[in-house]
Short mmCIF file of C-alpha atoms in Angstrom, two decimals:
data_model
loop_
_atom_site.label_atom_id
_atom_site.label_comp_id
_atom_site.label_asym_id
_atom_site.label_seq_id
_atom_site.Cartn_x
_atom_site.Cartn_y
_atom_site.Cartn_z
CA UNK A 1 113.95 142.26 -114.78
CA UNK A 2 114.19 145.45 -116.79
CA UNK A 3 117.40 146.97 -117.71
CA UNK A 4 116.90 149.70 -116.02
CA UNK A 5 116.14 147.69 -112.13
CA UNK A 6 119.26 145.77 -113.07
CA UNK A 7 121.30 149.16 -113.28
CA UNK A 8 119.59 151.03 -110.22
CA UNK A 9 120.97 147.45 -108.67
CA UNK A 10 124.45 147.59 -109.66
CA UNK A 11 124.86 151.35 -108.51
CA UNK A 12 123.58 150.18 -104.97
CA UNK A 13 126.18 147.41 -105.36
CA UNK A 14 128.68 149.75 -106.39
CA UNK A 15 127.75 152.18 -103.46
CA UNK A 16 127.80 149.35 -100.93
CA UNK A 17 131.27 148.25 -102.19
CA UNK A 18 132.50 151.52 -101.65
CA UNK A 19 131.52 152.38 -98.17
CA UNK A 20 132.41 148.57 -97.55
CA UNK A 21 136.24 149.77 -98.13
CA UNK A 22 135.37 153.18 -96.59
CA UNK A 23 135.04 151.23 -93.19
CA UNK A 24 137.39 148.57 -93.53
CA UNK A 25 139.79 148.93 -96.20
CA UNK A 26 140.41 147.63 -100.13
CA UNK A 27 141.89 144.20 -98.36
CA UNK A 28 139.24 143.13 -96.37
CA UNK A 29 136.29 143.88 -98.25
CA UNK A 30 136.50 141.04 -100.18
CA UNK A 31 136.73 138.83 -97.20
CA UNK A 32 133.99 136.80 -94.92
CA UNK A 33 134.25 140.02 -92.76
CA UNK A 34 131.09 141.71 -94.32
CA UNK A 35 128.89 138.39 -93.79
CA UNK A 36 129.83 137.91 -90.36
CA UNK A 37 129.35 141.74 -89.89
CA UNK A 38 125.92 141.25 -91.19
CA UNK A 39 125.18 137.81 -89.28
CA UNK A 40 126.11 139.91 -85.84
CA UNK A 41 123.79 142.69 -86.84
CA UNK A 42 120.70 140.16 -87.70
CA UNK A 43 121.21 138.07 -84.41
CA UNK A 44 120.71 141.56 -82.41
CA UNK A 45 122.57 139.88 -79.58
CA UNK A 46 125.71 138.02 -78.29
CA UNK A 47 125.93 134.93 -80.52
CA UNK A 48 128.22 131.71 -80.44
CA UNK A 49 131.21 130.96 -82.95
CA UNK A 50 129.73 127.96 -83.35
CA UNK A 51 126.47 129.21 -84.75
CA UNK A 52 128.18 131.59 -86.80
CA UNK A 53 130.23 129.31 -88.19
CA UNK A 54 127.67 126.81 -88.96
CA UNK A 55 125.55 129.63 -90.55
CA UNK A 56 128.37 130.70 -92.80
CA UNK A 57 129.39 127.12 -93.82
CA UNK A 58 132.78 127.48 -92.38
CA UNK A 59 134.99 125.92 -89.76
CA UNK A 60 134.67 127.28 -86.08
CA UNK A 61 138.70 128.19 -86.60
CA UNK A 62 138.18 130.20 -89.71
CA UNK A 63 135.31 132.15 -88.32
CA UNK A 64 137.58 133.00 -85.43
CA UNK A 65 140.25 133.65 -87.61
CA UNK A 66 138.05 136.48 -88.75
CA UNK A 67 136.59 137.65 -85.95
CA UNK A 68 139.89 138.13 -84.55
CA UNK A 69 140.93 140.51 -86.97
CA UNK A 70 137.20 142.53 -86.36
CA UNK A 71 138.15 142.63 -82.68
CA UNK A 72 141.73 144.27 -83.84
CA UNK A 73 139.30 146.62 -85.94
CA UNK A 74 137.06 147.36 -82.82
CA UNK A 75 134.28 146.06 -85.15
CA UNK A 76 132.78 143.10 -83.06
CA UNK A 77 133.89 142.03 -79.16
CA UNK A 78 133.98 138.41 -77.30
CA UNK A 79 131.12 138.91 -74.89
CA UNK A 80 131.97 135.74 -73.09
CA UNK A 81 134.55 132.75 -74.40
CA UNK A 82 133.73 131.63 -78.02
CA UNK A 83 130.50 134.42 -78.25
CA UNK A 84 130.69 137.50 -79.81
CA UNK A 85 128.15 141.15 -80.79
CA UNK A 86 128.66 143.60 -82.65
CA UNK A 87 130.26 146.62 -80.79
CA UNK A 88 129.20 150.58 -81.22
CA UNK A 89 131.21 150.82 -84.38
CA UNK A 90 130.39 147.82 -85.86
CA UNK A 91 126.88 148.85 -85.91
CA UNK A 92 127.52 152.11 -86.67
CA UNK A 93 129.06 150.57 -90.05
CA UNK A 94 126.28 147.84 -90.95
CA UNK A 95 123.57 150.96 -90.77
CA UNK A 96 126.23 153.53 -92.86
CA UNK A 97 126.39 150.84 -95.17
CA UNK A 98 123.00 150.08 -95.20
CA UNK A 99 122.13 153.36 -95.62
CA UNK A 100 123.61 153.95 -99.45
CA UNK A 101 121.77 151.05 -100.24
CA UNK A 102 119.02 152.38 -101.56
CA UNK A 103 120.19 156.12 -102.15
CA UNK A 104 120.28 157.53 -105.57
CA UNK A 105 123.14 157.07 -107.97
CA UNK A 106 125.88 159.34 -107.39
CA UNK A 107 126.12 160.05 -111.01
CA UNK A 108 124.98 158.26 -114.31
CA UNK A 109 127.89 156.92 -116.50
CA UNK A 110 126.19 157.16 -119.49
CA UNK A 111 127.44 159.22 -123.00
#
């Protein structure tokens, strides 16, 4: 890759980041949260702790670890016992994030 595509993809990375925290703060952003975020959105339906945690190589016990703390954050909701889906807001912040994605840098940081 040219330098250039690598630093149109570090300000997406850097945008993403950002609206990351915007939605769920400095301390969870750089948890599992965002993957199983983005696992719920892809399935497009209620799916099974089990699944998700075999999809994100972790123990059934950690995943629900998580996903308890995205129900506290009204970010995902148990749609029957041990399945989950995204709720409202927690699409709402998959497609906000999403959306910066591929926007234009806010500014260049350049001399």
């Amino acid at each position: 890759m040219d330098r250039y595509i690598n630093l149109r993809i570090i300000a997406s990375l850097e945008r993403i980041r950002r609206k990351q925290v915007d939605w769920l703060g400095e301390k969870l952003a750089a948890t599992p949260v965002w993957d199983i975020i983005y696992a719920l959105y892809r399935a497009r339906s209620e799916t099974s702790l089990d699944l998700l945690a075999r999809d994100m190589g972790m123990t059934p016990e950690m995943v629900q670890r998580w996903l308890s703390i995205l129900e506290r954050e009204a970010m995902v909701e148990g749609s029957s016992p041990r399945c989950y889906r995204l709720t409202g807001k927690g699409t709402d912040a998959v497609e906000d994030v999403l959306s910066v994605a591929y926007g234009s840098p806010e500014h260049e940081l350049a001399c």
